[in-house]
Amino acid sequence: MSTGGHSSAHSAPVGLLILAVLCVLLVTTAVRPDASAVAADGPDDGMPVLRRAATAESEVAYSAVRQMTGPEGRTLRVRVINSPGDGVSLSPVGAEETTLMVRSSPALESLDDRLLRMLQDTYAVAEAGTAELAGRRTRVVEAARADGTVAGRFWVDTDTDLLLGRTVYEADGEPAFSVRLTGLLLGETSWPEDEEGDVPWGDDLDGTERARLREEGWPLQEHLAWNLRLVDARSTEHAGHRVVHAIYSDGLSQVSVFTQRGKLDTEHSPALRNGYAGTGTGGSSVTTQHDTIFGGDTGQYQSMWQADGFVFTVLADAPAGLASSAVTALPEPGGAGFWARVQRGLARLGIL
Amino acid sequence: MSREHLGERLSALIDGELGPAEHESALIHLAKCEPCRFEADMMRRLKRRLNGLCEPEPDMDFLGRLTSLSRDAGAAGPPPSDPPIAGFGSGPPLGSSPLLGGLPDGRPSSVPADGGSAPLRPEHVSRPDRRRLGGNRLAHLFPPLPGGRYAVAGLAVATTLIGGAFAAGGEAEEPPVVRPRLSDYAVEHAVTSRHMPVVDARPTATDPPHGPNETTR
């Protein structure tokens, strides 16, 4: 009997110790769930190189073949013609009739500046020596996460400052997608005079207009994740209804969220086509579900669903993990049930 | 005036109903007239005593019999217009109580009877009656909880909150059915990212034709 009392006398401090250790573990894991989920600090001495590369796009005329490679190795080859002051022409090799002409505009120049700032804010951008790419000498710039892993790598031509290559990496170090310029030809190229070209939607939404839209119930978030910040928002009208295009980026990847009031028709019902809804020829399927994204064979993802009286469409040039975190940060599908309506009402009353 | 007694004006003086001049003259008369002063003193004492009387409490015997009447009436369910049951009538008549009035058929009334009897206060009998009728009948259905009142109050608040949120969460109008123009979205995304879109940018069969009132960049 005395042995039992002795044992219980010892077990109490041991139990308290275990409890204290568990509390410490709980607090430390709650405060910092992921060591890489913070902005990386650094001298960012690679930023001037990238800024010169952005400037070179508006100063150097060239033509080349842009080779885009996705995580599964599928490659898309696009002929690129860059005409400073006019814009850039993109046409798939072998299907030149589907040319996309992007006209130069102040909106795109401003967007480039914000993307570079976002890159500098999120990652430690540093020069990493030189390398040869497609027969040309390049300066290598790396964007590193807070844990030291490389999130992106750039190759900038030492002669022309043109960006010849770019690779974005997943958190595990695997390439998510990469872009290479091959067959570079410098000099003036023919730009079709009668081609008007495309520019971003004209209605630029500043902070005041975004706040007004939020008051009207539009889900227009400033952040989708710690490293996905709103860098641009604009809108247009389709059939008299407003459509908002919000661009989120970490500086390396770009996620477009298109939002419009309404609901999908029965053609997009999950009961059809095994839960998928077609998007037209040439594209992967779009789902009315929320947590699944499609595409990815060239590093581009799509997803579509409806929630809270809005239809969301996400198009992303991003690693799968980043695209998924962007999609799941948006409202979940549904909104028609009793509790969904109660939750919506609590939110409108300011309780949630 | 000083030679005549105050008479009926004495009562008015005690009640403070005389005018200033009459009040002054009455006081002068009282100072000189011993009988009127004695009468005024007696009248003041009487009024003080009357004012000091409390409102009479209902007779406990009456309350007990009234309660038994209500219990029997709630259990058997006779209409209120039925004559009183025999058990109630076997006791002394209600009118025997010196403080209560009553109707000729013996049923209690809140209307005072002639003679200025104190009115019966209905809450004194109806409250315990209601508790007994509802509470006793349902008490066996619920276990005795120490915080029962708080639980009921919390349930009421939660119900109100959920109901209000449900009402506030309703759609002002049914959202329109839309067909997102994925090809337009793909072009817009390609323009801002300057990447060739994977989704075909050409209009498809699911894309409605551009209307005259729409604006695309």
XYZ file of C-alpha atoms in Angstrom:
569
model
C 0.000 0.000 0.000
C 2.800 2.341 0.716
C 4.223 1.551 -2.708
C 1.018 2.654 -4.337
C 1.021 5.946 -2.486
C 4.592 6.561 -3.450
C 3.754 5.904 -7.089
C 0.836 8.309 -7.101
C 2.965 10.955 -5.459
C 5.429 10.688 -8.327
C 2.804 10.492 -11.060
C 1.352 13.926 -10.310
C 4.498 15.931 -11.209
C 5.070 13.737 -14.253
C 1.548 14.404 -15.425
C 1.988 18.126 -14.934
C 5.243 18.001 -16.861
C 3.633 16.181 -19.769
C 0.779 18.676 -19.745
C 3.220 21.580 -19.800
C 5.140 20.070 -22.724
C 1.910 19.539 -24.642
C 0.904 23.137 -23.990
C 4.258 24.409 -25.235
C 3.981 22.267 -28.360
C 0.459 23.478 -28.949
C 1.404 27.125 -28.573
C 4.515 26.896 -30.734
C 2.754 25.031 -33.531
C -0.197 27.399 -33.410
C 1.950 30.498 -33.581
C 4.069 29.334 -36.480
C 2.429 26.561 -38.453
C 4.881 26.691 -41.343
C 8.342 28.133 -41.296
C 8.054 29.081 -44.960
C 4.711 30.866 -44.557
C 6.353 34.204 -43.848
C 7.971 36.787 -46.059
C 11.668 36.252 -46.615
C 14.109 38.989 -45.731
C 17.202 39.743 -47.704
C 19.140 42.436 -49.538
C 17.170 41.742 -52.721
C 20.199 42.572 -54.855
C 18.612 40.678 -57.730
C 15.754 43.141 -58.107
C 17.655 45.675 -60.281
C 18.380 42.885 -62.757
C 14.702 41.978 -62.984
C 13.647 45.627 -63.297
C 16.005 46.062 -66.217
C 14.485 42.936 -67.768
C 10.996 44.442 -67.433
C 12.195 47.649 -69.045
C 13.867 45.743 -71.889
C 10.501 44.274 -72.901
C 9.329 47.756 -73.814
C 12.589 48.728 -75.546
C 13.940 45.705 -77.424
C 12.230 44.349 -80.515
C 12.566 40.640 -81.032
C 10.920 37.459 -82.177
C 11.372 34.054 -80.605
C 9.658 30.826 -79.683
C 8.427 30.667 -76.120
C 8.444 27.158 -74.743
C 6.152 26.545 -71.755
C 6.598 23.299 -69.841
C 4.211 22.071 -67.165
C 4.798 19.763 -64.218
C 3.954 16.698 -66.264
C 6.402 17.611 -68.980
C 3.896 18.692 -71.576
C 5.296 21.536 -73.629
C 3.400 24.299 -75.370
C 5.332 26.251 -78.023
C 4.224 29.773 -78.792
C 5.691 32.132 -81.359
C 6.330 35.521 -79.779
C 6.772 38.813 -81.591
C 7.610 41.770 -79.391
C 7.230 45.234 -80.891
C 8.032 48.049 -78.443
C 5.297 50.637 -78.391
C 2.871 48.301 -80.143
C 2.663 45.178 -78.040
C 3.355 41.486 -78.130
C 1.898 38.877 -80.425
C 1.407 35.278 -79.262
C 0.452 32.432 -81.578
C 0.797 28.697 -81.036
C 3.368 27.118 -83.332
C 1.455 25.375 -86.067
C -1.793 27.234 -85.322
C -0.894 30.798 -86.158
C -4.481 31.668 -87.028
C -5.316 31.829 -83.308
C -3.062 34.761 -82.602
C -3.424 36.714 -79.413
C -2.293 40.311 -79.769
C -1.628 42.134 -76.527
C -1.353 45.870 -77.036
C 1.033 47.927 -74.929
C -0.801 49.891 -72.276
C -0.042 51.857 -69.109
C -2.199 49.348 -67.201
C 0.173 46.507 -68.048
C 3.260 48.574 -67.189
C 1.712 49.435 -63.831
C 0.860 45.782 -63.270
C 4.490 44.801 -63.967
C 5.668 47.243 -61.315
C 3.251 45.823 -58.753
C 4.252 42.255 -59.557
C 7.906 43.120 -59.026
C 7.093 44.799 -55.699
C 5.144 41.735 -54.642
C 8.081 39.516 -55.574
C 10.415 41.647 -53.472
C 7.988 41.685 -50.527
C 7.459 37.929 -50.515
C 10.835 36.446 -51.346
C 14.513 37.122 -50.901
C 15.599 38.004 -54.422
C 19.315 37.577 -55.005
C 21.743 37.205 -57.882
C 23.053 33.651 -58.165
C 25.856 33.918 -60.703
C 25.775 33.356 -64.430
C 24.770 30.522 -66.683
C 24.386 29.734 -70.356
C 20.873 29.288 -71.695
C 20.033 28.520 -75.325
C 23.496 29.519 -76.387
C 23.388 32.920 -74.660
C 25.078 34.090 -71.513
C 22.653 34.956 -68.722
C 22.628 36.308 -65.208
C 20.752 34.060 -62.801
C 18.454 35.543 -60.176
C 16.840 33.422 -57.480
C 13.752 34.114 -55.363
C 14.082 32.211 -52.100
C 11.488 31.462 -49.425
C 12.048 32.171 -45.754
C 13.244 28.607 -45.192
C 15.905 29.044 -47.882
C 14.289 26.911 -50.581
C 14.152 28.348 -54.078
C 10.670 29.382 -55.216
C 11.661 30.850 -58.563
C 14.643 31.254 -60.807
C 15.214 33.783 -63.625
C 17.696 33.873 -66.473
C 18.363 37.363 -67.841
C 20.351 37.907 -71.036
C 23.545 39.794 -70.226
C 23.613 41.528 -73.618
C 20.022 42.676 -74.018
C 18.606 42.356 -70.479
C 15.758 40.298 -71.935
C 14.257 37.619 -69.729
C 15.202 34.389 -71.473
C 13.989 31.898 -68.911
C 11.923 31.513 -65.794
C 11.072 28.512 -63.609
C 8.672 28.368 -60.685
C 9.158 25.582 -58.162
C 6.777 23.774 -55.855
C 7.507 23.731 -52.149
C 9.122 20.310 -52.530
C 11.575 21.678 -55.086
C 9.949 20.150 -58.164
C 9.465 22.525 -61.119
C 5.849 23.647 -61.389
C 6.248 25.268 -64.766
C 9.000 26.888 -66.753
C 9.285 29.254 -69.691
C 12.188 29.466 -72.151
C 12.840 31.745 -75.101
C 14.511 29.926 -77.964
C 15.472 31.038 -81.458
C 15.815 34.660 -80.364
C 15.992 37.106 -83.278
C 16.639 40.739 -82.429
C 15.394 43.598 -84.556
C 12.225 45.152 -85.870
C 9.473 42.789 -86.826
C 6.340 43.298 -88.829
C 3.403 44.370 -86.694
C 0.060 44.278 -88.443
C -1.128 47.861 -88.710
C -4.805 46.961 -88.829
C -4.669 44.777 -85.737
C -6.148 46.558 -82.767
C -4.993 44.098 -80.135
C -6.288 43.356 -76.674
C -5.808 45.351 -73.513
C -6.988 44.632 -69.965
C -10.584 45.443 -69.114
C -10.991 49.171 -68.942
C -12.776 49.741 -65.642
C -9.906 49.852 -63.168
C -11.204 49.365 -59.622
C -9.355 51.502 -57.094
C -9.572 51.085 -53.331
C -12.715 53.217 -52.995
C -14.585 51.288 -55.658
C -13.480 47.978 -54.202
C -14.766 49.042 -50.786
C -18.082 50.038 -52.324
C -18.382 46.677 -54.026
C -17.669 44.903 -50.759
C -20.456 46.882 -49.108
C -22.738 45.620 -51.850
C -21.779 42.060 -50.958
C -19.096 41.365 -53.543
C -16.477 38.933 -52.212
C -13.406 40.930 -53.177
C -10.644 39.948 -50.795
C -7.344 41.765 -50.467
C -5.524 38.512 -49.639
C -6.218 34.915 -50.615
C -3.209 33.568 -48.725
C -0.304 35.054 -46.846
C 1.630 35.227 -50.131
C -1.243 35.888 -52.526
C -2.083 39.573 -52.494
C -4.442 41.517 -54.687
C -2.317 43.341 -57.240
C -4.976 44.467 -59.681
C -8.766 44.581 -59.995
C -10.865 45.660 -62.934
C -14.295 44.949 -64.284
C -16.418 44.887 -67.397
C -19.996 44.103 -68.297
C -21.314 40.958 -69.905
C -24.932 41.190 -71.048
C -25.489 44.099 -68.705
C -24.039 42.345 -65.663
C -20.800 43.334 -63.997
C -17.893 40.901 -64.020
C -14.948 41.594 -61.736
C -11.455 40.368 -62.536
C -9.195 40.275 -59.483
C -5.531 39.389 -59.933
C -3.626 37.862 -57.026
C 0.083 37.184 -57.098
C 3.114 36.337 -55.050
C 5.356 37.936 -57.678
C 6.099 34.641 -59.405
C 2.660 33.319 -60.277
C -0.591 34.920 -61.235
C -4.086 33.871 -60.169
C -7.102 35.448 -61.861
C -10.440 35.327 -60.042
C -13.487 36.265 -62.126
C -16.637 36.961 -60.139
C -20.130 37.753 -61.296
C -23.522 37.764 -59.620
C -25.741 34.848 -60.473
C -25.880 31.116 -60.488
C -24.987 28.450 -62.990
C -27.743 26.982 -65.054
C -28.698 23.336 -65.058
C -26.247 22.656 -67.851
C -23.527 23.144 -65.278
C -25.204 20.883 -62.778
C -22.885 18.475 -60.966
C -25.260 15.718 -62.018
C -24.109 16.130 -65.579
C -20.897 14.788 -67.012
C -19.837 13.177 -63.768
C -19.708 16.479 -62.000
C -17.867 18.399 -64.661
C -19.052 21.147 -66.895
C -17.517 21.680 -70.265
C -15.661 24.830 -71.035
C -15.462 24.525 -74.756
C -12.915 23.044 -77.036
C -9.279 22.990 -76.164
C -9.667 23.393 -72.434
C -9.823 21.045 -69.547
C -13.081 20.622 -67.748
C -14.371 23.042 -65.193
C -16.027 21.771 -62.073
C -18.830 23.158 -60.007
C -17.068 21.761 -57.004
C -14.777 23.908 -54.969
C -11.681 22.115 -53.896
C -10.646 20.528 -57.170
C -8.749 22.326 -59.869
C -8.194 21.081 -63.355
C -5.552 21.525 -65.952
C -1.987 21.750 -64.853
C -0.362 19.979 -67.740
C 1.137 23.298 -68.779
C 1.061 24.885 -65.334
C -2.342 26.482 -65.865
C -5.398 25.623 -63.787
C -9.095 26.371 -64.005
C -11.976 26.025 -61.604
C -15.563 27.266 -61.601
C -18.306 27.086 -58.984
C -21.165 29.044 -57.483
C -21.518 30.265 -53.920
C -23.534 32.897 -52.066
C -25.198 34.193 -55.191
C -21.969 34.557 -57.153
C -20.227 32.470 -59.778
C -16.476 32.188 -59.370
C -14.024 31.289 -62.106
C -10.357 30.875 -61.284
C -7.631 30.761 -63.907
C -4.142 30.372 -62.558
C -0.613 30.242 -63.892
C 0.733 28.888 -60.657
C 1.956 25.804 -58.864
C -0.815 23.421 -57.898
C -0.450 24.143 -54.191
C -0.735 27.890 -54.671
C -3.691 27.521 -57.045
C -5.457 25.241 -54.553
C -4.894 27.625 -51.663
C -6.339 30.440 -53.760
C -9.448 28.437 -54.611
C -10.087 27.248 -51.072
C -9.710 30.786 -49.718
C -12.780 31.819 -51.684
C -16.378 31.115 -50.552
C -17.346 27.473 -50.621
C -20.011 26.248 -53.010
C -23.558 25.960 -51.842
C -25.417 28.673 -50.003
C -28.862 27.222 -50.543
C -29.397 25.302 -47.301
C -30.944 26.421 -44.036
C -27.674 26.799 -42.150
C -26.009 28.479 -45.112
C -28.766 31.070 -45.049
C -28.429 31.464 -41.270
C -24.677 31.869 -41.645
C -25.185 34.458 -44.358
C -27.645 36.305 -42.147
C -25.249 36.308 -39.201
C -22.576 37.704 -41.464
C -24.903 40.444 -42.666
C -25.825 41.273 -39.082
C -22.140 41.649 -38.306
C -22.016 38.765 -35.850
C -19.737 36.562 -37.938
C -69.594 85.332 11.631
C -67.750 85.063 14.815
C -71.030 84.561 16.648
C -72.257 81.736 14.452
C -70.702 78.302 14.570
C -68.876 77.029 11.547
C -71.260 74.129 10.876
C -70.653 72.557 7.481
C -67.750 74.886 6.824
C -65.860 73.068 9.555
C -65.580 69.957 7.401
C -64.463 72.084 4.470
C -61.848 73.670 6.694
C -60.511 70.265 7.762
C -60.380 69.149 4.128
C -58.620 72.366 3.088
C -61.363 73.284 0.664
C -61.971 76.873 1.848
C -60.710 79.883 0.040
C -57.994 82.052 1.584
C -60.369 84.644 3.036
C -62.832 82.066 4.413
C -59.957 80.005 5.746
C -58.609 83.024 7.642
C -61.986 83.931 9.101
C -62.651 80.306 10.098
C -59.347 80.163 11.948
C -60.232 83.430 13.755
C -63.587 81.925 14.751
C -61.938 78.728 16.013
C -59.631 80.797 18.229
C -62.651 82.337 19.955
C -65.237 79.481 19.879
C -64.651 76.551 22.231
C -67.410 74.241 20.828
C -66.239 74.646 17.235
C -62.626 74.069 18.275
C -63.676 70.842 20.080
C -65.687 69.705 17.092
C -62.794 70.452 14.725
C -60.427 68.455 16.899
C -62.766 65.474 16.903
C -63.226 65.674 13.147
C -59.465 65.733 12.527
C -59.004 62.659 14.732
C -61.734 60.815 12.921
C -60.282 61.576 9.503
C -56.812 60.558 10.627
C -58.175 57.257 11.845
C -60.043 56.642 8.649
C -56.988 57.435 6.590
C -54.915 55.104 8.704
C -57.073 52.116 7.948
C -55.341 49.622 5.527
C -56.979 47.987 2.546
C -58.615 44.835 3.892
C -56.999 41.505 3.020
C -59.224 38.828 1.503
C -60.542 36.272 3.845
C -58.285 33.186 3.945
C -61.286 30.944 4.188
C -62.698 32.487 1.055
C -59.391 32.132 -0.792
C -59.183 28.459 0.062
C -62.641 27.704 -1.177
C -62.102 29.800 -4.299
C -58.917 27.886 -5.074
C -60.672 24.559 -4.718
C -63.372 25.839 -7.040
C -60.819 26.783 -9.701
C -59.029 23.414 -9.424
C -62.229 21.480 -9.813
C -63.353 23.687 -12.644
C -60.014 23.212 -14.505
C -60.102 19.442 -14.090
C -63.726 18.846 -14.957
C -63.967 21.682 -17.415
C -67.486 23.007 -16.813
C -68.212 26.245 -18.573
C -67.921 29.390 -16.498
C -71.616 29.995 -16.767
C -72.441 26.736 -15.021
C -73.779 27.029 -11.501
C -71.322 26.445 -8.699
C -70.645 22.866 -7.820
C -72.169 21.376 -4.681
C -68.899 21.165 -2.755
C -68.386 24.851 -2.951
C -71.930 25.642 -1.898
C -71.707 23.413 1.135
C -69.566 25.944 2.941
C -70.644 29.237 4.402
C -71.980 31.688 1.855
C -69.496 34.168 0.421
C -71.566 36.977 1.715
C -70.919 35.836 5.253
C -67.519 37.389 5.118
C -67.817 40.848 6.573
C -65.237 42.301 4.195
C -66.426 40.903 0.862
C -69.356 41.567 -1.296
C -70.835 39.015 -3.621
C -73.332 38.361 -6.295
C -76.666 36.861 -5.356
C -75.660 33.502 -6.897
C -72.667 33.337 -4.637
C -69.969 33.764 -7.308
C -67.244 36.244 -6.480
C -67.245 39.561 -8.209
C -64.647 42.230 -8.628
C -67.409 44.806 -8.562
C -67.906 46.094 -5.048
C -71.327 45.512 -3.631
C -73.476 48.237 -2.275
C -72.352 49.534 1.028
C -68.793 50.421 0.018
C -67.189 47.053 0.593
C -63.571 46.888 -0.486
C -63.148 45.624 -4.045
C -61.743 42.165 -4.627
C -58.281 42.311 -6.249
C -58.336 39.716 -9.023
C -54.554 39.172 -9.154
C -54.552 37.764 -5.671
C -56.584 34.819 -6.769
C -55.776 34.420 -10.429
C -51.986 34.094 -10.161
C -51.826 31.099 -7.842
C -54.684 29.672 -9.808
C -52.777 29.772 -13.110
C -49.661 28.290 -11.577
C -51.595 25.475 -10.125
C -53.459 24.718 -13.335
C -50.468 24.758 -15.722
C -47.483 24.149 -13.539
C -48.789 21.189 -11.620
C -50.079 19.510 -14.703
C -46.757 19.819 -16.654
C -44.337 19.621 -13.773
C -44.004 15.845 -13.974
C -42.895 16.086 -17.614
C -39.687 17.979 -16.835
C -36.975 16.956 -14.397
C -36.178 19.612 -11.852
C -33.227 21.608 -13.151
C -31.437 24.173 -11.004
C -30.818 26.490 -14.002
C -34.040 25.821 -15.778
C -35.005 29.433 -16.127
C -31.638 30.312 -17.615
C -31.858 27.392 -20.014
C -35.251 28.515 -21.193
C -34.003 32.076 -21.558
C -30.948 30.899 -23.504
C -33.119 28.778 -25.747
C -35.355 31.739 -26.419
C -32.383 33.961 -27.265
C -30.871 31.332 -29.560
C -34.177 30.810 -31.327
C -34.593 34.535 -31.818
C -31.036 34.882 -33.084
C -31.316 32.023 -35.548
C -34.694 33.223 -36.721
C -33.407 36.743 -37.232
C -30.326 35.496 -39.035
C -32.479 33.286 -41.246
C -34.646 36.249 -42.153
C -31.625 38.460 -42.771
C -29.866 35.808 -44.833
C -32.559 35.592 -47.454
C -31.823 36.697 -50.955
C -33.398 39.991 -51.856
C -33.991 38.586 -55.286
C -33.261 35.364 -57.049
C -29.786 35.549 -58.614
C -29.889 35.420 -62.393
C -28.725 32.373 -64.284
C -25.430 33.193 -65.972
C -23.100 31.453 -68.345
C -19.608 32.681 -67.592
C -17.771 33.477 -70.795
C -14.734 31.415 -70.155
C -13.195 32.332 -73.490
C -13.360 36.031 -72.586
C -11.941 35.260 -69.161
C -9.108 33.287 -70.744
C -8.239 36.195 -73.025
C -8.326 38.666 -70.142
C -6.128 36.386 -68.064
C -3.752 35.899 -70.994
C -3.525 39.631 -71.600
C -2.639 40.419 -68.007
C -0.269 37.476 -67.658
C 0.966 37.643 -71.274
C 0.760 33.907 -71.581
C -1.018 31.993 -74.274
C -4.188 30.637 -72.686
C -4.734 26.925 -72.539
C -8.497 27.415 -72.639
C -9.526 28.135 -76.181
C -10.057 31.836 -76.555
C -12.379 31.444 -79.487
C -16.092 31.787 -78.807
C -17.778 28.444 -78.302
C -21.306 27.219 -78.674
C -21.950 27.790 -74.989
C -20.967 31.434 -75.255
C -23.929 33.632 -76.106
C -23.311 36.202 -78.829
C -22.240 39.600 -77.669
C -25.231 41.815 -77.150
C -25.370 45.419 -78.248
C -25.420 46.693 -74.673
C -22.364 44.893 -73.439
C -18.859 46.144 -73.115
C -15.878 43.952 -73.583
C -12.725 45.832 -72.938
